[in-house]
Amino acid sequence: TDMARTLVELFYDVVSPYSWLGFEVLCRYQHIWNIDLRFRPAFLGGIMQATGNKPPAMLPKRAEYMLKDLKRMAKYYQVPVQISESDFQRIFGTSNLGAMRFITAIDMTQPQYLEPLSREFWIRFWSQREDISQPENILAVARQAGLSPELTQKLFEMISSPAVKNRLKETTEEAIKYGAFGMPAVVAHFNGEPHLFFGSDRLELLGSVIGE
């Protein structure tokens, strides 16, 4: 008999490099494990604010470790995250709200593009070090992800709509309700219960809990 598939939700924000690692690993495992992977674009800033969390890079020792950690993980998982000390200022100085609203708009209208579009934002921000808050970069990302100019224009207009703003807010609140305090937040629904895993380095534990 075909075993029921386990729903695994990935709450992520493209400003988070660990979210990119978790995203790529889960994208690989979704073809091996008996899971339904659901991408949940949310707003990291909202989660940090609601839970009183601070970016790890704000603590000098953690920032120092994070640089090494991300380099090792990028190499291990073969995800082209590029990071140096100057990136911390870049991250704090970039608004990712427009990008996350754009991704939310695609989730609401054409979810089949969610995976390539999200990946393209990470590549721009974390490999090519581009400012994803700029409209022309958002449009370039959409083009690269294979969206038509018409669809891109429609999504771009949706960014400022209450529907998109509310959806992103609701998804963020949902993550917080599950106990998220940072990103990525992975929630596996198993045996009638949600199991929260924080970060991109707990995925073998996730596999173990859901019997994979």
PDB file of C-alpha atoms in Angstrom:
ATOM      1  CA  THR A   1       0.000   0.000   0.000  1.00  0.00           C
ATOM      2  CA  ASP A   2       1.107   3.530  -0.705  1.00  0.00           C
ATOM      3  CA  MET A   3       2.149   5.183   2.539  1.00  0.00           C
ATOM      4  CA  ALA A   4       0.569   8.567   3.197  1.00  0.00           C
ATOM      5  CA  ARG A   5       3.071  11.311   2.409  1.00  0.00           C
ATOM      6  CA  THR A   6       4.350  13.480   5.238  1.00  0.00           C
ATOM      7  CA  LEU A   7       3.697  17.188   4.777  1.00  0.00           C
ATOM      8  CA  VAL A   8       6.890  19.162   5.368  1.00  0.00           C
ATOM      9  CA  GLU A   9       6.619  22.958   5.399  1.00  0.00           C
ATOM     10  CA  LEU A  10       9.681  25.122   4.876  1.00  0.00           C
ATOM     11  CA  PHE A  11       9.333  28.679   6.198  1.00  0.00           C
ATOM     12  CA  TYR A  12      12.076  30.743   4.606  1.00  0.00           C
ATOM     13  CA  ASP A  13      13.279  34.205   3.641  1.00  0.00           C
ATOM     14  CA  VAL A  14      15.796  34.856   0.844  1.00  0.00           C
ATOM     15  CA  VAL A  15      17.802  37.186   3.098  1.00  0.00           C
ATOM     16  CA  SER A  16      18.787  34.101   5.139  1.00  0.00           C
ATOM     17  CA  PRO A  17      21.720  32.053   3.788  1.00  0.00           C
ATOM     18  CA  TYR A  18      20.893  29.094   6.043  1.00  0.00           C
ATOM     19  CA  SER A  19      17.410  29.094   4.495  1.00  0.00           C
ATOM     20  CA  TRP A  20      19.045  28.609   1.089  1.00  0.00           C
ATOM     21  CA  LEU A  21      21.006  25.612   2.354  1.00  0.00           C
ATOM     22  CA  GLY A  22      17.900  24.066   3.929  1.00  0.00           C
ATOM     23  CA  PHE A  23      15.880  24.758   0.786  1.00  0.00           C
ATOM     24  CA  GLU A  24      18.366  23.044  -1.536  1.00  0.00           C
ATOM     25  CA  VAL A  25      18.748  20.005   0.731  1.00  0.00           C
ATOM     26  CA  LEU A  26      14.969  19.566   1.051  1.00  0.00           C
ATOM     27  CA  CYS A  27      14.559  20.039  -2.706  1.00  0.00           C
ATOM     28  CA  ARG A  28      16.921  17.063  -3.144  1.00  0.00           C
ATOM     29  CA  TYR A  29      15.239  14.920  -0.483  1.00  0.00           C
ATOM     30  CA  GLN A  30      11.717  15.530  -1.747  1.00  0.00           C
ATOM     31  CA  HIS A  31      12.500  13.042  -4.542  1.00  0.00           C
ATOM     32  CA  ILE A  32      13.893  10.427  -2.143  1.00  0.00           C
ATOM     33  CA  TRP A  33      11.748  10.727   0.955  1.00  0.00           C
ATOM     34  CA  ASN A  34       8.000  10.138   1.099  1.00  0.00           C
ATOM     35  CA  ILE A  35       7.231  13.828   1.708  1.00  0.00           C
ATOM     36  CA  ASP A  36       5.158  16.622   0.240  1.00  0.00           C
ATOM     37  CA  LEU A  37       7.384  19.667   0.463  1.00  0.00           C
ATOM     38  CA  ARG A  38       5.522  22.938   0.808  1.00  0.00           C
ATOM     39  CA  PHE A  39       7.393  26.219   0.452  1.00  0.00           C
ATOM     40  CA  ARG A  40       6.184  28.931   2.843  1.00  0.00           C
ATOM     41  CA  PRO A  41       7.742  32.322   2.054  1.00  0.00           C
ATOM     42  CA  ALA A  42       7.689  34.393   5.272  1.00  0.00           C
ATOM     43  CA  PHE A  43       9.340  37.536   6.613  1.00  0.00           C
ATOM     44  CA  LEU A  44      12.379  36.973   8.820  1.00  0.00           C
ATOM     45  CA  GLY A  45      12.261  40.534  10.185  1.00  0.00           C
ATOM     46  CA  GLY A  46       8.752  39.898  11.516  1.00  0.00           C
ATOM     47  CA  ILE A  47       9.828  36.676  13.241  1.00  0.00           C
ATOM     48  CA  MET A  48      12.861  38.322  14.838  1.00  0.00           C
ATOM     49  CA  GLN A  49      10.767  41.207  16.099  1.00  0.00           C
ATOM     50  CA  ALA A  50       7.954  39.052  17.489  1.00  0.00           C
ATOM     51  CA  THR A  51      10.335  36.722  19.341  1.00  0.00           C
ATOM     52  CA  GLY A  52      12.940  39.262  20.471  1.00  0.00           C
ATOM     53  CA  ASN A  53      15.641  37.423  18.536  1.00  0.00           C
ATOM     54  CA  LYS A  54      18.760  39.126  17.151  1.00  0.00           C
ATOM     55  CA  PRO A  55      20.693  38.264  13.985  1.00  0.00           C
ATOM     56  CA  PRO A  56      23.662  36.018  14.929  1.00  0.00           C
ATOM     57  CA  ALA A  57      26.025  38.391  13.098  1.00  0.00           C
ATOM     58  CA  MET A  58      25.366  41.047  15.741  1.00  0.00           C
ATOM     59  CA  LEU A  59      27.459  39.068  18.230  1.00  0.00           C
ATOM     60  CA  PRO A  60      31.131  39.312  17.176  1.00  0.00           C
ATOM     61  CA  LYS A  61      32.043  35.747  18.177  1.00  0.00           C
ATOM     62  CA  ARG A  62      28.992  34.286  16.504  1.00  0.00           C
ATOM     63  CA  ALA A  63      29.626  36.359  13.391  1.00  0.00           C
ATOM     64  CA  GLU A  64      33.177  35.017  13.271  1.00  0.00           C
ATOM     65  CA  TYR A  65      31.943  31.439  13.565  1.00  0.00           C
ATOM     66  CA  MET A  66      29.102  31.997  11.103  1.00  0.00           C
ATOM     67  CA  LEU A  67      31.549  32.980   8.346  1.00  0.00           C
ATOM     68  CA  LYS A  68      33.440  29.689   8.749  1.00  0.00           C
ATOM     69  CA  ASP A  69      30.266  27.683   9.205  1.00  0.00           C
ATOM     70  CA  LEU A  70      28.618  29.006   6.044  1.00  0.00           C
ATOM     71  CA  LYS A  71      31.757  28.412   3.988  1.00  0.00           C
ATOM     72  CA  ARG A  72      31.954  24.805   5.204  1.00  0.00           C
ATOM     73  CA  MET A  73      28.262  24.169   4.650  1.00  0.00           C
ATOM     74  CA  ALA A  74      28.279  25.778   1.210  1.00  0.00           C
ATOM     75  CA  LYS A  75      31.125  23.464   0.207  1.00  0.00           C
ATOM     76  CA  TYR A  76      29.554  20.376   1.797  1.00  0.00           C
ATOM     77  CA  TYR A  77      26.111  20.888   0.252  1.00  0.00           C
ATOM     78  CA  GLN A  78      27.499  22.382  -2.974  1.00  0.00           C
ATOM     79  CA  VAL A  79      25.379  25.514  -2.752  1.00  0.00           C
ATOM     80  CA  PRO A  80      27.180  28.645  -4.034  1.00  0.00           C
ATOM     81  CA  VAL A  81      26.747  30.852  -0.949  1.00  0.00           C
ATOM     82  CA  GLN A  82      29.460  33.523  -0.984  1.00  0.00           C
ATOM     83  CA  ILE A  83      30.055  35.284   2.310  1.00  0.00           C
ATOM     84  CA  SER A  84      32.585  37.673   3.786  1.00  0.00           C
ATOM     85  CA  GLU A  85      32.554  39.994   6.769  1.00  0.00           C
ATOM     86  CA  SER A  86      31.362  42.940   4.666  1.00  0.00           C
ATOM     87  CA  ASP A  87      28.190  40.996   3.830  1.00  0.00           C
ATOM     88  CA  PHE A  88      26.816  41.489   7.329  1.00  0.00           C
ATOM     89  CA  GLN A  89      26.519  45.234   6.747  1.00  0.00           C
ATOM     90  CA  ARG A  90      25.041  44.541   3.327  1.00  0.00           C
ATOM     91  CA  ILE A  91      22.347  42.324   4.819  1.00  0.00           C
ATOM     92  CA  PHE A  92      21.417  44.834   7.517  1.00  0.00           C
ATOM     93  CA  GLY A  93      21.284  47.547   4.870  1.00  0.00           C
ATOM     94  CA  THR A  94      18.989  45.738   2.414  1.00  0.00           C
ATOM     95  CA  SER A  95      15.217  45.643   2.567  1.00  0.00           C
ATOM     96  CA  ASN A  96      14.024  42.191   1.536  1.00  0.00           C
ATOM     97  CA  LEU A  97      10.334  42.959   2.054  1.00  0.00           C
ATOM     98  CA  GLY A  98       9.661  43.682  -1.641  1.00  0.00           C
ATOM     99  CA  ALA A  99      11.361  40.443  -2.699  1.00  0.00           C
ATOM    100  CA  MET A 100       9.385  38.390  -0.172  1.00  0.00           C
ATOM    101  CA  ARG A 101       6.135  40.044  -1.281  1.00  0.00           C
ATOM    102  CA  PHE A 102       7.013  39.282  -4.911  1.00  0.00           C
ATOM    103  CA  ILE A 103       7.643  35.630  -3.967  1.00  0.00           C
ATOM    104  CA  THR A 104       4.377  35.611  -1.998  1.00  0.00           C
ATOM    105  CA  ALA A 105       2.517  36.925  -5.056  1.00  0.00           C
ATOM    106  CA  ILE A 106       3.863  34.050  -7.169  1.00  0.00           C
ATOM    107  CA  ASP A 107       2.889  31.586  -4.429  1.00  0.00           C
ATOM    108  CA  MET A 108      -0.680  32.935  -4.617  1.00  0.00           C
ATOM    109  CA  THR A 109      -0.938  32.899  -8.412  1.00  0.00           C
ATOM    110  CA  GLN A 110       1.576  30.513 -10.067  1.00  0.00           C
ATOM    111  CA  PRO A 111       3.098  28.320  -7.329  1.00  0.00           C
ATOM    112  CA  GLN A 112       4.900  26.131  -9.891  1.00  0.00           C
ATOM    113  CA  TYR A 113       7.403  28.993 -10.234  1.00  0.00           C
ATOM    114  CA  LEU A 114       8.031  29.255  -6.499  1.00  0.00           C
ATOM    115  CA  GLU A 115      11.092  26.985  -6.424  1.00  0.00           C
ATOM    116  CA  PRO A 116      13.031  28.516  -9.377  1.00  0.00           C
ATOM    117  CA  LEU A 117      12.069  32.073  -8.397  1.00  0.00           C
ATOM    118  CA  SER A 118      13.183  31.686  -4.784  1.00  0.00           C
ATOM    119  CA  ARG A 119      16.446  30.045  -5.860  1.00  0.00           C
ATOM    120  CA  GLU A 120      17.136  32.887  -8.268  1.00  0.00           C
ATOM    121  CA  PHE A 121      16.702  35.472  -5.490  1.00  0.00           C
ATOM    122  CA  TRP A 122      19.238  33.614  -3.331  1.00  0.00           C
ATOM    123  CA  ILE A 123      21.680  33.373  -6.233  1.00  0.00           C
ATOM    124  CA  ARG A 124      21.391  37.116  -6.873  1.00  0.00           C
ATOM    125  CA  PHE A 125      21.760  38.049  -3.226  1.00  0.00           C
ATOM    126  CA  TRP A 126      24.187  35.412  -1.951  1.00  0.00           C
ATOM    127  CA  SER A 127      26.261  34.506  -5.033  1.00  0.00           C
ATOM    128  CA  GLN A 128      26.227  37.674  -7.102  1.00  0.00           C
ATOM    129  CA  ARG A 129      25.885  40.086  -4.163  1.00  0.00           C
ATOM    130  CA  GLU A 130      23.220  42.169  -5.849  1.00  0.00           C
ATOM    131  CA  ASP A 131      20.748  44.455  -4.122  1.00  0.00           C
ATOM    132  CA  ILE A 132      17.447  42.564  -4.339  1.00  0.00           C
ATOM    133  CA  SER A 133      15.526  45.566  -3.019  1.00  0.00           C
ATOM    134  CA  GLN A 134      15.945  47.293  -6.408  1.00  0.00           C
ATOM    135  CA  PRO A 135      12.955  46.884  -8.787  1.00  0.00           C
ATOM    136  CA  GLU A 136      15.198  46.193 -11.803  1.00  0.00           C
ATOM    137  CA  ASN A 137      16.852  43.310  -9.931  1.00  0.00           C
ATOM    138  CA  ILE A 138      13.483  41.861  -8.950  1.00  0.00           C
ATOM    139  CA  LEU A 139      12.471  42.000 -12.624  1.00  0.00           C
ATOM    140  CA  ALA A 140      15.762  40.381 -13.676  1.00  0.00           C
ATOM    141  CA  VAL A 141      15.204  37.564 -11.171  1.00  0.00           C
ATOM    142  CA  ALA A 142      11.726  36.930 -12.592  1.00  0.00           C
ATOM    143  CA  ARG A 143      13.095  36.835 -16.136  1.00  0.00           C
ATOM    144  CA  GLN A 144      15.825  34.404 -15.106  1.00  0.00           C
ATOM    145  CA  ALA A 145      13.255  32.153 -13.394  1.00  0.00           C
ATOM    146  CA  GLY A 146      11.337  31.892 -16.668  1.00  0.00           C
ATOM    147  CA  LEU A 147       8.383  34.181 -15.949  1.00  0.00           C
ATOM    148  CA  SER A 148       6.784  35.987 -18.873  1.00  0.00           C
ATOM    149  CA  PRO A 149       6.973  39.804 -18.958  1.00  0.00           C
ATOM    150  CA  GLU A 150       3.156  39.953 -18.562  1.00  0.00           C
ATOM    151  CA  LEU A 151       3.163  37.755 -15.464  1.00  0.00           C
ATOM    152  CA  THR A 152       6.129  39.640 -14.013  1.00  0.00           C
ATOM    153  CA  GLN A 153       4.334  42.953 -14.473  1.00  0.00           C
ATOM    154  CA  LYS A 154       1.180  41.570 -12.842  1.00  0.00           C
ATOM    155  CA  LEU A 155       3.149  40.256  -9.846  1.00  0.00           C
ATOM    156  CA  PHE A 156       5.064  43.491  -9.526  1.00  0.00           C
ATOM    157  CA  GLU A 157       1.777  45.384  -9.264  1.00  0.00           C
ATOM    158  CA  MET A 158       0.565  42.896  -6.644  1.00  0.00           C
ATOM    159  CA  ILE A 159       3.491  43.695  -4.292  1.00  0.00           C
ATOM    160  CA  SER A 160       1.676  46.688  -2.827  1.00  0.00           C
ATOM    161  CA  SER A 161      -1.747  45.011  -2.638  1.00  0.00           C
ATOM    162  CA  PRO A 162      -3.355  44.300   0.763  1.00  0.00           C
ATOM    163  CA  ALA A 163      -3.907  40.656  -0.284  1.00  0.00           C
ATOM    164  CA  VAL A 164      -0.179  40.009  -0.716  1.00  0.00           C
ATOM    165  CA  LYS A 165       0.828  42.012   2.371  1.00  0.00           C
ATOM    166  CA  ASN A 166      -1.698  40.098   4.481  1.00  0.00           C
ATOM    167  CA  ARG A 167      -0.689  36.725   3.098  1.00  0.00           C
ATOM    168  CA  LEU A 168       2.989  37.323   3.943  1.00  0.00           C
ATOM    169  CA  LYS A 169       2.006  38.542   7.405  1.00  0.00           C
ATOM    170  CA  GLU A 170      -0.232  35.502   7.987  1.00  0.00           C
ATOM    171  CA  THR A 171       2.470  33.056   6.874  1.00  0.00           C
ATOM    172  CA  THR A 172       4.959  34.775   9.188  1.00  0.00           C
ATOM    173  CA  GLU A 173       2.486  34.556  12.084  1.00  0.00           C
ATOM    174  CA  GLU A 174       1.899  30.886  11.316  1.00  0.00           C
ATOM    175  CA  ALA A 175       5.632  30.201  11.582  1.00  0.00           C
ATOM    176  CA  ILE A 176       5.709  31.986  14.949  1.00  0.00           C
ATOM    177  CA  LYS A 177       2.712  29.932  16.115  1.00  0.00           C
ATOM    178  CA  TYR A 178       4.703  26.755  15.386  1.00  0.00           C
ATOM    179  CA  GLY A 179       7.487  28.131  17.597  1.00  0.00           C
ATOM    180  CA  ALA A 180       9.804  29.624  14.961  1.00  0.00           C
ATOM    181  CA  PHE A 181      12.290  32.231  16.214  1.00  0.00           C
ATOM    182  CA  GLY A 182      14.535  32.360  13.133  1.00  0.00           C
ATOM    183  CA  MET A 183      14.986  30.764   9.719  1.00  0.00           C
ATOM    184  CA  PRO A 184      14.800  28.323   8.142  1.00  0.00           C
ATOM    185  CA  ALA A 185      11.962  26.856  10.186  1.00  0.00           C
ATOM    186  CA  VAL A 186      10.945  23.398   9.000  1.00  0.00           C
ATOM    187  CA  VAL A 187       7.668  21.928  10.237  1.00  0.00           C
ATOM    188  CA  ALA A 188       6.951  18.239   9.651  1.00  0.00           C
ATOM    189  CA  HIS A 189       3.381  17.092  10.221  1.00  0.00           C
ATOM    190  CA  PHE A 190       3.746  13.553  11.498  1.00  0.00           C
ATOM    191  CA  ASN A 191       1.422  11.374  13.588  1.00  0.00           C
ATOM    192  CA  GLY A 192      -1.040  14.256  13.806  1.00  0.00           C
ATOM    193  CA  GLU A 193       1.509  16.618  15.321  1.00  0.00           C
ATOM    194  CA  PRO A 194       3.691  19.445  14.014  1.00  0.00           C
ATOM    195  CA  HIS A 195       7.430  18.947  14.656  1.00  0.00           C
ATOM    196  CA  LEU A 196       9.564  22.081  14.379  1.00  0.00           C
ATOM    197  CA  PHE A 197      13.205  21.913  13.282  1.00  0.00           C
ATOM    198  CA  PHE A 198      15.276  25.088  13.239  1.00  0.00           C
ATOM    199  CA  GLY A 199      18.178  25.618  10.874  1.00  0.00           C
ATOM    200  CA  SER A 200      19.614  23.682   7.955  1.00  0.00           C
ATOM    201  CA  ASP A 201      21.681  21.276  10.078  1.00  0.00           C
ATOM    202  CA  ARG A 202      18.837  19.252  11.617  1.00  0.00           C
ATOM    203  CA  LEU A 203      17.567  17.596   8.479  1.00  0.00           C
ATOM    204  CA  GLU A 204      18.861  14.105   9.281  1.00  0.00           C
ATOM    205  CA  LEU A 205      17.005  14.452  12.588  1.00  0.00           C
ATOM    206  CA  LEU A 206      13.875  15.407  10.640  1.00  0.00           C
ATOM    207  CA  GLY A 207      14.351  12.280   8.503  1.00  0.00           C
ATOM    208  CA  SER A 208      14.665  10.137  11.610  1.00  0.00           C
ATOM    209  CA  VAL A 209      11.518  11.566  13.248  1.00  0.00           C
ATOM    210  CA  ILE A 210       9.362  10.937  10.161  1.00  0.00           C
ATOM    211  CA  GLY A 211      10.759   7.441   9.674  1.00  0.00           C
ATOM    212  CA  GLU A 212      13.003   8.104   6.685  1.00  0.00           C
TER     213      GLU A 212
END
